[in-house]
Every structure is written in structure tokens, then in C-alpha cells.
mmCIF file with all atom_site columns, C-alpha atoms in Angstrom:
data_model
loop_
_atom_site.group_PDB
_atom_site.id
_atom_site.type_symbol
_atom_site.label_atom_id
_atom_site.label_alt_id
_atom_site.label_comp_id
_atom_site.label_asym_id
_atom_site.label_entity_id
_atom_site.label_seq_id
_atom_site.pdbx_PDB_ins_code
_atom_site.Cartn_x
_atom_site.Cartn_y
_atom_site.Cartn_z
_atom_site.occupancy
_atom_site.B_iso_or_equiv
_atom_site.pdbx_formal_charge
_atom_site.auth_seq_id
_atom_site.auth_comp_id
_atom_site.auth_asym_id
_atom_site.auth_atom_id
_atom_site.pdbx_PDB_model_num
ATOM 1  C CA . UNK A 1 1  ? -6.497 14.488  0.865   1.00 51.00 ? 26 UNK A CA 1
ATOM 2  C CA . UNK A 1 2  ? -6.892 13.567  -2.804  1.00 58.00 ? 27 UNK A CA 1
ATOM 3  C CA . UNK A 1 3  ? -7.023 16.242  -4.808  1.00 67.00 ? 28 UNK A CA 1
ATOM 4  C CA . UNK A 1 4  ? -4.413 15.205  -7.955  1.00 83.00 ? 29 UNK A CA 1
ATOM 5  C CA . UNK A 1 5  ? -3.427 12.595  -10.152 1.00 88.00 ? 30 UNK A CA 1
ATOM 6  C CA . UNK A 1 6  ? -0.089 12.910  -8.838  1.00 87.00 ? 31 UNK A CA 1
ATOM 7  C CA . UNK A 1 7  ? -1.525 11.605  -5.596  1.00 86.00 ? 32 UNK A CA 1
ATOM 8  C CA . UNK A 1 8  ? -3.317 8.812   -6.801  1.00 88.00 ? 33 UNK A CA 1
ATOM 9  C CA . UNK A 1 9  ? -0.055 7.770   -8.249  1.00 91.00 ? 34 UNK A CA 1
ATOM 10 C CA . UNK A 1 10 ? 1.836  8.373   -5.361  1.00 89.00 ? 35 UNK A CA 1
ATOM 11 C CA . UNK A 1 11 ? -0.387 6.454   -2.831  1.00 90.00 ? 36 UNK A CA 1
ATOM 12 C CA . UNK A 1 12 ? -0.965 3.575   -5.910  1.00 93.00 ? 37 UNK A CA 1
ATOM 13 C CA . UNK A 1 13 ? 2.964  3.028   -5.896  1.00 94.00 ? 38 UNK A CA 1
ATOM 14 C CA . UNK A 1 14 ? 3.268  3.196   -2.021  1.00 94.00 ? 39 UNK A CA 1
ATOM 15 C CA . UNK A 1 15 ? 0.445  0.720   -2.024  1.00 95.00 ? 40 UNK A CA 1
ATOM 16 C CA . UNK A 1 16 ? 1.665  -1.706  -4.540  1.00 97.00 ? 41 UNK A CA 1
ATOM 17 C CA . UNK A 1 17 ? 5.064  -1.621  -2.388  1.00 97.00 ? 42 UNK A CA 1
ATOM 18 C CA . UNK A 1 18 ? 3.309  -2.355  0.851   1.00 97.00 ? 43 UNK A CA 1
ATOM 19 C CA . UNK A 1 19 ? 1.581  -5.233  -0.870  1.00 97.00 ? 44 UNK A CA 1
ATOM 20 C CA . UNK A 1 20 ? 4.767  -6.397  -2.470  1.00 97.00 ? 45 UNK A CA 1
ATOM 21 C CA . UNK A 1 21 ? 6.655  -6.275  1.086   1.00 96.00 ? 46 UNK A CA 1
ATOM 22 C CA . UNK A 1 22 ? 3.671  -7.697  2.786   1.00 95.00 ? 47 UNK A CA 1
ATOM 23 C CA . UNK A 1 23 ? 3.188  -11.157 0.647   1.00 95.00 ? 48 UNK A CA 1
ATOM 24 C CA . UNK A 1 24 ? 7.345  -11.399 0.710   1.00 94.00 ? 49 UNK A CA 1
ATOM 25 C CA . UNK A 1 25 ? 7.253  -11.498 4.492   1.00 92.00 ? 50 UNK A CA 1
ATOM 26 C CA . UNK A 1 26 ? 4.457  -14.211 4.656   1.00 90.00 ? 51 UNK A CA 1
ATOM 27 C CA . UNK A 1 27 ? 6.291  -16.369 2.090   1.00 91.00 ? 52 UNK A CA 1
ATOM 28 C CA . UNK A 1 28 ? 9.351  -15.865 3.812   1.00 89.00 ? 53 UNK A CA 1
ATOM 29 C CA . UNK A 1 29 ? 7.948  -17.612 6.725   1.00 87.00 ? 54 UNK A CA 1
ATOM 30 C CA . UNK A 1 30 ? 7.305  -20.704 4.959   1.00 83.00 ? 55 UNK A CA 1
ATOM 31 C CA . UNK A 1 31 ? 9.885  -23.258 5.056   1.00 80.00 ? 56 UNK A CA 1
ATOM 32 C CA . UNK A 1 32 ? 9.279  -24.470 1.419   1.00 84.00 ? 57 UNK A CA 1
ATOM 33 C CA . UNK A 1 33 ? 6.782  -22.789 -1.216  1.00 82.00 ? 58 UNK A CA 1
ATOM 34 C CA . UNK A 1 34 ? 4.366  -25.854 -1.033  1.00 84.00 ? 59 UNK A CA 1
ATOM 35 C CA . UNK A 1 35 ? 3.800  -24.672 2.649   1.00 85.00 ? 60 UNK A CA 1
ATOM 36 C CA . UNK A 1 36 ? 2.721  -21.142 1.657   1.00 88.00 ? 61 UNK A CA 1
ATOM 37 C CA . UNK A 1 37 ? -0.553 -20.460 2.743   1.00 90.00 ? 62 UNK A CA 1
ATOM 38 C CA . UNK A 1 38 ? -1.950 -18.498 -0.337  1.00 92.00 ? 63 UNK A CA 1
ATOM 39 C CA . UNK A 1 39 ? -5.171 -17.448 1.154   1.00 94.00 ? 64 UNK A CA 1
ATOM 40 C CA . UNK A 1 40 ? -3.649 -15.935 3.961   1.00 93.00 ? 65 UNK A CA 1
ATOM 41 C CA . UNK A 1 41 ? -1.080 -14.268 1.775   1.00 94.00 ? 66 UNK A CA 1
ATOM 42 C CA . UNK A 1 42 ? -3.175 -12.907 -0.695  1.00 95.00 ? 67 UNK A CA 1
ATOM 43 C CA . UNK A 1 43 ? -5.681 -11.553 2.460   1.00 96.00 ? 68 UNK A CA 1
ATOM 44 C CA . UNK A 1 44 ? -3.201 -10.023 4.283   1.00 95.00 ? 69 UNK A CA 1
ATOM 45 C CA . UNK A 1 45 ? -1.254 -8.405  1.552   1.00 96.00 ? 70 UNK A CA 1
ATOM 46 C CA . UNK A 1 46 ? -4.755 -6.517  0.438   1.00 97.00 ? 71 UNK A CA 1
ATOM 47 C CA . UNK A 1 47 ? -5.577 -5.693  3.675   1.00 97.00 ? 72 UNK A CA 1
ATOM 48 C CA . UNK A 1 48 ? -1.948 -3.851  3.980   1.00 97.00 ? 73 UNK A CA 1
ATOM 49 C CA . UNK A 1 49 ? -2.415 -2.234  0.507   1.00 97.00 ? 74 UNK A CA 1
ATOM 50 C CA . UNK A 1 50 ? -5.884 -0.929  1.900   1.00 96.00 ? 75 UNK A CA 1
ATOM 51 C CA . UNK A 1 51 ? -4.422 0.186   5.040   1.00 96.00 ? 76 UNK A CA 1
ATOM 52 C CA . UNK A 1 52 ? -1.598 2.055   3.067   1.00 94.00 ? 77 UNK A CA 1
ATOM 53 C CA . UNK A 1 53 ? -4.153 3.708   0.932   1.00 93.00 ? 78 UNK A CA 1
ATOM 54 C CA . UNK A 1 54 ? -5.449 5.048   4.388   1.00 91.00 ? 79 UNK A CA 1
ATOM 55 C CA . UNK A 1 55 ? -2.910 6.290   5.780   1.00 91.00 ? 80 UNK A CA 1
ATOM 56 C CA . UNK A 1 56 ? -1.866 7.969   2.478   1.00 88.00 ? 81 UNK A CA 1
ATOM 57 C CA . UNK A 1 57 ? -5.090 10.278  2.844   1.00 85.00 ? 82 UNK A CA 1
ATOM 58 C CA . UNK A 1 58 ? -3.457 12.195  5.906   1.00 86.00 ? 83 UNK A CA 1
ATOM 59 C CA . UNK A 1 59 ? -0.800 13.194  3.222   1.00 82.00 ? 84 UNK A CA 1
ATOM 60 C CA . UNK A 1 60 ? 2.157  12.005  1.285   1.00 83.00 ? 85 UNK A CA 1
ATOM 61 C CA . UNK A 1 61 ? 5.780  13.549  1.732   1.00 81.00 ? 86 UNK A CA 1
ATOM 62 C CA . UNK A 1 62 ? 6.343  13.359  -2.081  1.00 80.00 ? 87 UNK A CA 1
ATOM 63 C CA . UNK A 1 63 ? 3.151  15.333  -3.140  1.00 80.00 ? 88 UNK A CA 1
ATOM 64 C CA . UNK A 1 64 ? 3.432  18.821  -2.689  1.00 76.00 ? 89 UNK A CA 1
ATOM 65 C CA . UNK A 1 65 ? -0.359 20.228  -1.101  1.00 66.00 ? 90 UNK A CA 1
ATOM 66 C CA . UNK A 1 66 ? -2.122 23.137  -1.817  1.00 62.00 ? 91 UNK A CA 1
ATOM 67 C CA . UNK A 1 67 ? -3.429 25.183  0.562   1.00 56.00 ? 92 UNK A CA 1
ATOM 68 C CA . UNK A 1 68 ? -6.874 27.339  -0.174  1.00 53.00 ? 93 UNK A CA 1
ATOM 69 C CA . UNK A 1 69 ? -6.879 29.866  2.905   1.00 47.00 ? 94 UNK A CA 1
#
């Protein structure tokens, strides 16, 4: 779970990459830049970032988890 600054940094990087990928995919579907629905791009990109953070709660492979058994 959220236990360290390392986790926050790794989850933040993943979320930022996910937001960028979602935005690029949405922009790429427009024929010309003036056809881009910016409200749609922003809302779907932010939703993708939120989902990325929620998915990261399960665990991140780049962050070693400490078990206190």
C-alpha cells in the first residue's frame, strides 16, 4: 500500500505517463488539431490518471514492499 515516498514517486510517474498516453491517443484520433475536443481529452486523461493511481495501490513492481509478518 502507500508506505513510502518511493511509492508516491513511482505511482506519480506511472500516472503521468498514463495521462500523456491517453491524451496523445485522443488527440491522434482527430483529423486536424482544430477538431480536437479538448474537454473530452482532459477529462478522459485525468480519469486514466486516477485509475492508474488506484491500480498502483495493489502494488508496484518497481517498489519493494516490506512485510511485517
